[in-house]
Short mmCIF file of C-alpha atoms and ligand atoms in Angstrom, two decimals:
data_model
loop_
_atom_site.label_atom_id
_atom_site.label_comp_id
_atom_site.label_asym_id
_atom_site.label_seq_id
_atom_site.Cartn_x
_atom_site.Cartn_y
_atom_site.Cartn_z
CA UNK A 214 39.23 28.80 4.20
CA UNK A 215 36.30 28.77 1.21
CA UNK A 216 33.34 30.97 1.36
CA UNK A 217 31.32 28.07 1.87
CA UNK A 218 32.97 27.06 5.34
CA UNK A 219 33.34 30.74 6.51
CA UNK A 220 29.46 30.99 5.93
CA UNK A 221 28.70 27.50 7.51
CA UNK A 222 30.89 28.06 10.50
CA UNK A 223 28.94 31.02 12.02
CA UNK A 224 25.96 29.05 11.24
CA UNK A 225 26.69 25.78 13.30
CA UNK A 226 27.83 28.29 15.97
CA UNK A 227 24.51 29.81 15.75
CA UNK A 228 22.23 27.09 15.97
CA UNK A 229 25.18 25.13 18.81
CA UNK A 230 24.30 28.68 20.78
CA UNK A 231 20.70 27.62 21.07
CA UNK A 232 20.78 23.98 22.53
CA UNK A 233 20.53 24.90 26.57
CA UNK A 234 18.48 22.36 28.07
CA UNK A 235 18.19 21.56 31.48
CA UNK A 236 19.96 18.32 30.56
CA UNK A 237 23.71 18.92 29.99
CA UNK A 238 24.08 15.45 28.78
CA UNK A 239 21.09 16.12 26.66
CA UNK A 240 22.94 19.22 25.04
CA UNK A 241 26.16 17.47 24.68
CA UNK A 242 24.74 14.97 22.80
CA UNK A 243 22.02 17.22 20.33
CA UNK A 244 25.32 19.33 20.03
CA UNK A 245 28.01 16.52 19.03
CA UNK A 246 24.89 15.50 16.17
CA UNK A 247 24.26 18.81 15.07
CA UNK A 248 28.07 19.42 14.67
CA UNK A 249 28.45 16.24 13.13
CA UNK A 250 25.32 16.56 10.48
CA UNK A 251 26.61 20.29 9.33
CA UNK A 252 29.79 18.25 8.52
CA UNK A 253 27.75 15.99 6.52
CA UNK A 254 26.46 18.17 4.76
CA UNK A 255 29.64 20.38 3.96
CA UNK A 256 31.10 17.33 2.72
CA UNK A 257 28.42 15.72 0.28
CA UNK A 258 26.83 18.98 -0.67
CA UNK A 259 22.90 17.02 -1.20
CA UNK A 260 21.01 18.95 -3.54
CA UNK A 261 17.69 20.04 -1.89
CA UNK A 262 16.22 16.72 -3.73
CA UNK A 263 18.43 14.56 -2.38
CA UNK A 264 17.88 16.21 1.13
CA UNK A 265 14.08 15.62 0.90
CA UNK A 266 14.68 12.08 -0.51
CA UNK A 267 16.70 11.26 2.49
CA UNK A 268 13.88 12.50 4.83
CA UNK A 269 11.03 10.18 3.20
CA UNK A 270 13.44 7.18 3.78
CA UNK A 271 13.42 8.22 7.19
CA UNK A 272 9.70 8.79 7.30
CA UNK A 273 8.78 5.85 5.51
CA UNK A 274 11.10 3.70 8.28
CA UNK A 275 9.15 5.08 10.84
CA UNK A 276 5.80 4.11 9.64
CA UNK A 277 6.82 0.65 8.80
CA UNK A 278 7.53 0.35 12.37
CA UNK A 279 5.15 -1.48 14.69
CA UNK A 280 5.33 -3.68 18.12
CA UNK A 281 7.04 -6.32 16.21
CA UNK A 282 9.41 -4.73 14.03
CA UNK A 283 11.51 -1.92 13.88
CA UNK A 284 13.04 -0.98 11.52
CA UNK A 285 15.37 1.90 12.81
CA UNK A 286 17.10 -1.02 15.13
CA UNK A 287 17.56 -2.60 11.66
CA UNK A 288 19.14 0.14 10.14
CA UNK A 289 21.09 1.13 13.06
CA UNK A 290 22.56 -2.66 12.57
CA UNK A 291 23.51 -2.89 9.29
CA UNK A 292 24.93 0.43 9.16
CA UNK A 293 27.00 -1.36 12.20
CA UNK A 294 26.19 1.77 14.32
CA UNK A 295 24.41 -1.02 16.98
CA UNK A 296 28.40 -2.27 17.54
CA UNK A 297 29.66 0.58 17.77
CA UNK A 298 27.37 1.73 20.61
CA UNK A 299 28.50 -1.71 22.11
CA UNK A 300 31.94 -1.19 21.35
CA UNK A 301 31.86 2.10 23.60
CA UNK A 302 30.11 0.84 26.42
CA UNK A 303 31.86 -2.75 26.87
CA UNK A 304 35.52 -2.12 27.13
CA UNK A 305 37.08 -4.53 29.90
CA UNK A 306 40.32 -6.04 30.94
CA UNK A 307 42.09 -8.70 28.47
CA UNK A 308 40.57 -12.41 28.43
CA UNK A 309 37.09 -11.06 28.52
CA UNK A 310 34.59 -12.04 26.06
CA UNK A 311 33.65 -9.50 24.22
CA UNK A 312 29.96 -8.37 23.58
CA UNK A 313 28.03 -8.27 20.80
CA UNK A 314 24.34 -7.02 19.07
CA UNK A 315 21.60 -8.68 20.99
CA UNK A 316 19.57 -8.34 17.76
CA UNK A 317 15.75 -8.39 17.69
CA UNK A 318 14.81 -12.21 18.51
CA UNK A 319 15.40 -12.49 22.03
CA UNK A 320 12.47 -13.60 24.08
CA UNK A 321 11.56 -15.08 27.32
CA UNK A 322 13.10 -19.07 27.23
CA UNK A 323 12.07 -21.58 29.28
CA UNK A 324 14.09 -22.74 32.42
CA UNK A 325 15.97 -26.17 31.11
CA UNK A 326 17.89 -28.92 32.84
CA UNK A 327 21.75 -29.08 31.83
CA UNK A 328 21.87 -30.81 29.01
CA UNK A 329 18.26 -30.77 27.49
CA UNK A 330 17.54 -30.92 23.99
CA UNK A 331 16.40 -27.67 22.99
CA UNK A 332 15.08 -28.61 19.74
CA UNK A 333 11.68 -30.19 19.56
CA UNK A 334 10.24 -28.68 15.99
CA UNK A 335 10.74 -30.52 12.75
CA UNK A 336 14.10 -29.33 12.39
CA UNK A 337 15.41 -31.96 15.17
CA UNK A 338 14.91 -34.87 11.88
CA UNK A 339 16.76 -33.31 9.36
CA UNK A 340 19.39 -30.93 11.20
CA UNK A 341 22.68 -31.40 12.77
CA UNK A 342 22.45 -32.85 15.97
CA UNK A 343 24.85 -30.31 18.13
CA UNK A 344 25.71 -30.83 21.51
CA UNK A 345 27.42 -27.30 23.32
CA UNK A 346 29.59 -26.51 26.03
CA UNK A 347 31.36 -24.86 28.20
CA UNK A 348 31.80 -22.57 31.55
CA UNK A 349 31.06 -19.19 32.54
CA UNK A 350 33.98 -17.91 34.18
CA UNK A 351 35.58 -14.94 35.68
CA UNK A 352 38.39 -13.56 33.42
CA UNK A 353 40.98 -14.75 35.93
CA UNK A 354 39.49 -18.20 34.81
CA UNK A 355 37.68 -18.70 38.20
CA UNK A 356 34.29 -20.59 37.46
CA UNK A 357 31.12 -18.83 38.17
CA UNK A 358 28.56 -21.63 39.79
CA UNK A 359 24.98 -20.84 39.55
CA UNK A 360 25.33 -18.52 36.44
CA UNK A 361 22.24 -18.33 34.77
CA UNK A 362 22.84 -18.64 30.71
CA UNK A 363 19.88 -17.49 28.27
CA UNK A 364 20.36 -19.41 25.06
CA UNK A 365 18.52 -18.81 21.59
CA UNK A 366 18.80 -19.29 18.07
CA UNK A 367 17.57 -20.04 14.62
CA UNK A 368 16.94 -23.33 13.07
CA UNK A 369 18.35 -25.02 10.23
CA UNK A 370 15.97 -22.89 7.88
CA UNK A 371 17.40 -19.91 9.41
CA UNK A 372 14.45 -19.27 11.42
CA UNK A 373 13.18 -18.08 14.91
CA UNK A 374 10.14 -19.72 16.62
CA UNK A 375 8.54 -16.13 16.56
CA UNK A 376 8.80 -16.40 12.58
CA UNK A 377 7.81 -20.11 11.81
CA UNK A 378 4.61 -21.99 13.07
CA UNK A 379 6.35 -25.20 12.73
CA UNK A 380 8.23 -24.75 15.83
CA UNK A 381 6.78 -24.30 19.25
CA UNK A 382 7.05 -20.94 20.90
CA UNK A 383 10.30 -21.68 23.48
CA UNK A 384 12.06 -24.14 20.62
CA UNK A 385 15.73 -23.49 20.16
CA UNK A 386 15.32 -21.36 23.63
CA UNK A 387 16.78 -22.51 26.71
CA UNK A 388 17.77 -20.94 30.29
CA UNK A 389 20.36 -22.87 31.97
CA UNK A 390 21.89 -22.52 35.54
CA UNK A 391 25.68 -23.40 35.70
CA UNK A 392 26.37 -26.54 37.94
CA UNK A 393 29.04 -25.93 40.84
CA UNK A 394 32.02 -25.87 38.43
CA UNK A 395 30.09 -22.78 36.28
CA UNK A 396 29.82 -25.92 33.22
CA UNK A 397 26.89 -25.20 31.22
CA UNK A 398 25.59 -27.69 28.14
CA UNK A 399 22.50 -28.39 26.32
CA UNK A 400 21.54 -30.40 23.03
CA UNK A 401 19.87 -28.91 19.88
CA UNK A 402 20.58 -28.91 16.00
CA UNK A 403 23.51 -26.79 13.92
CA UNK A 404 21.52 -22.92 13.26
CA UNK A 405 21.83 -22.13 9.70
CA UNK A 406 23.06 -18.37 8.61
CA UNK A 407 19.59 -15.86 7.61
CA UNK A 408 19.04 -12.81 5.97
CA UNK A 409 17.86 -9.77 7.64
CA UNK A 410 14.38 -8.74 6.88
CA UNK A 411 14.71 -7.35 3.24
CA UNK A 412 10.83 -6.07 2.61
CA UNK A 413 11.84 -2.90 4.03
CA UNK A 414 13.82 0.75 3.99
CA UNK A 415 16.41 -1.13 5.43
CA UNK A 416 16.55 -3.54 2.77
CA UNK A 417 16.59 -1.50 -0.06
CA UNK A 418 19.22 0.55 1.22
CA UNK A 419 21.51 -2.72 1.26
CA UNK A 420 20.67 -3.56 -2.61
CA UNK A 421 20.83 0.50 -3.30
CA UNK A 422 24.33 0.36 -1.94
CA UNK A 423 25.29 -3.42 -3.23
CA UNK A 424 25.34 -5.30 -0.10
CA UNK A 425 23.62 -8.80 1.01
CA UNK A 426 21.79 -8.85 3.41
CA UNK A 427 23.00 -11.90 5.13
CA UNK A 428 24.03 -12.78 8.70
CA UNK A 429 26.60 -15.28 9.24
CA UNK A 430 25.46 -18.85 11.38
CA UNK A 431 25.49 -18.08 15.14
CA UNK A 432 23.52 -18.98 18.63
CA UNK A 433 22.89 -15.78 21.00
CA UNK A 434 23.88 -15.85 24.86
CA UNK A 435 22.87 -13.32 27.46
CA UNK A 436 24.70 -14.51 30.57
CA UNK A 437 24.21 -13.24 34.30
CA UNK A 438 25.93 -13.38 37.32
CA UNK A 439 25.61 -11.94 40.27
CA UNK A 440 28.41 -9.09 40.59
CA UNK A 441 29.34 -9.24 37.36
CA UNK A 442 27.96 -7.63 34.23
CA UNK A 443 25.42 -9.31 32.42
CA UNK A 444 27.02 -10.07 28.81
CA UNK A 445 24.99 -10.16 26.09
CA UNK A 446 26.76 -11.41 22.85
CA UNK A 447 26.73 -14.02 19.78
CA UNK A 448 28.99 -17.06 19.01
CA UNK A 449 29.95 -17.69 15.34
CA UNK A 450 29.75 -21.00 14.16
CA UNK A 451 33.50 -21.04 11.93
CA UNK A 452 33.67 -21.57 8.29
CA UNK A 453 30.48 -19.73 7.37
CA UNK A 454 30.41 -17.87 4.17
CA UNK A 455 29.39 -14.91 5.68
CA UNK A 456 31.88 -14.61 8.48
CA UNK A 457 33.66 -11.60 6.85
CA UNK A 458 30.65 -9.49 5.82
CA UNK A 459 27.72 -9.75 8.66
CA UNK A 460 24.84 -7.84 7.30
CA UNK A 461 25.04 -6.72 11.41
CA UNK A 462 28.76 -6.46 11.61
CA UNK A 463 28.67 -8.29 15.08
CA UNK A 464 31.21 -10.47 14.34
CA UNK A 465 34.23 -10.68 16.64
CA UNK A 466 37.22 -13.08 16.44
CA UNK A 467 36.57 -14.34 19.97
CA UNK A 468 33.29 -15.11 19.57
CA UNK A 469 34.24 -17.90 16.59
CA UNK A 470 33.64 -21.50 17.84
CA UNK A 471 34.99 -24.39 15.38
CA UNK A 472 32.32 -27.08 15.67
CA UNK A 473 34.11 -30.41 16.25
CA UNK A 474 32.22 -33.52 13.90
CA UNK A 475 32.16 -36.29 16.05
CA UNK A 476 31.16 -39.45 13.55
CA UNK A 477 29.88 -41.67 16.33
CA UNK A 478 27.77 -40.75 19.53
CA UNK A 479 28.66 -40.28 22.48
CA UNK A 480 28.15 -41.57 26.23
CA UNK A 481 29.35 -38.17 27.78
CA UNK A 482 26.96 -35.89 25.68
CA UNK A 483 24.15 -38.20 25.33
CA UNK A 484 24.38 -38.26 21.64
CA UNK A 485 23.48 -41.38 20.05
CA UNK A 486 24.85 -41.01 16.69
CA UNK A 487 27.21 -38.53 14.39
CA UNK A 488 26.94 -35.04 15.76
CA UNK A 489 29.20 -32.01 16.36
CA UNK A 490 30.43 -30.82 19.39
CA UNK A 491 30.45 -27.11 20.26
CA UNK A 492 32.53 -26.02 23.22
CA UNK A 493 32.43 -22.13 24.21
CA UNK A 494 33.65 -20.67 27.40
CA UNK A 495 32.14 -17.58 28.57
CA UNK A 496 34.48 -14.68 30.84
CA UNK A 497 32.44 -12.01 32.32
CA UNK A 498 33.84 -8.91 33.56
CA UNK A 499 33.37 -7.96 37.73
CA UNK A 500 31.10 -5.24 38.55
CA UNK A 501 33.29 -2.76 39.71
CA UNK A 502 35.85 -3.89 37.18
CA UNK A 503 37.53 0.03 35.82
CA UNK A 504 40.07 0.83 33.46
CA UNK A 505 42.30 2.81 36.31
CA UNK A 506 41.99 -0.29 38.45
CA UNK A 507 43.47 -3.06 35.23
FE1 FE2 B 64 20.23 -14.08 15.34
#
């Protein structure tokens, strides 16, 4: 043992032997960081300048943070901390689809027919016309009528509605209720991959450390049933160049679709002309669903 861990060892004890909250969970937690920082810091030795430096970046990221941005989530994301909380808290039995970041776009959609186009902004001219679906389902494959599926996603510019005044607030938003077979399906145009927001801590972290900042093409489902758990997760659109290297690190092999092109329309989807075709079931996991019980 060096000198260095027999000094730091009594310290960590020291400072563990003053967390006694009336929380226990509280303590266990302030306890695991603590432990976890002193490591840190055995390990990469910062001088007291880099110490302080690391403390403005997280001052500065707290001040640039307001109603509309935070820039903490953003860090928590690309540092791919966000899926790892996930990771912990979603485990379930095999067929499931797995979870994934709800990022910071989601807002309030409006209630849709089945199959309504969900694109009304400029972006409906020059886009891929996409028509998607599929069926929320238990994991035994047992459709889930009357599921209620909360659909948004970016344009072809890689925008959200709540960036870009050319699109209506509610465009590229839709909530759907499953029909009596749990199908779901709606109309709207091919999402293009984005970067994360770049004017930022968060972004100058990614170019300090060599990284893009990019997020692969996807459209983002929060699905509800009742007794089940809601499921909040992403589905990749395949072949994207950024597949392998989410700025978010949300991507999961189950949640790649592989858009079909379809060079004609079609009578089934309502599609008058060349389109793609998107079809993505989704298994939720039962309520009282446990690991002793699988
Ligand atoms: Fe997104």
């Amino acid at each position: 043992m060096t000198g260095r861990s027999e000094h730091g060892t009594p310290l960590l004890r020291q400072v563990l032997s003053q967390i006694k909250g009336p929380d226990p969970r509280l303590n266990e937690v302030v306890s695991a960081l603590v432990t976890h920082l002193h490591a840190f810091v055995a390990e990469a030795r910062p001088t007291e300048r880099e110490w302080r430096a690391g403390l403005d970046f997280l001052i500065e990221t707290g001040q640039m943070c307001t109603a509309e941005r935070n820039e903490f989530v953003l860090l928590s994301d690309m540092l791919g901390l966000t899926t790892a909380v996930d990771d912990v808290n979603h485990i379930g039995p095999a067929g499931m689809t797995p979870s994934s970041v709800e990022g910071p776009f989601h807002s309030p959609a409006p209630a849709r027919e089945l199959g309504a186009w969900i694109s009304s902004g400029p972006e409906r001219e020059r886009a891929v016309p996409t028509v998607v679906h599929g069926r929320v389902l238990d994991c035994d494959g047992t459709p889930l009528p009357g599921a209620v599926v909360d659909l948004w996603q970016a344009n072809d510019t890689g925008l959200y509605d709540t960036q870009d005044d050319t699109q209506d607030p509610g465009n590229l938003r839709g909530l759907f209720t499953a029909d009596d077979q749990g199908r779901y399906w709606f109309r709207t145009v091919r999402p293009s991959s984005y970067p994360v927001p770049t004017d930022g801590t968060g972004g100058r972290l990614l170019t300090a450390i060599g990284r893009h900042p990019m997020r692969p093409a996807h459209l983002h489902y929060r699905v509800t049933a009742p007794g089940y758990r809601p499921l909040t997760t992403h589905v990749f659109l395949a072949g994207d160049p950024y597949l392998g290297s989410d700025a978010a690190f949300a991507v999961k092999d189950e949640l790649i679709c592989h858009p079909v092109a379809r060079d004609a329309g079609s009578e089934e989807w309502r599609m008058d002309g060349p389109h793609e075709e998107i079809d993505f079931d989704l298994k939720l996991v039962p309520l009282d669903w446990t690991e002793e019980k699988a």
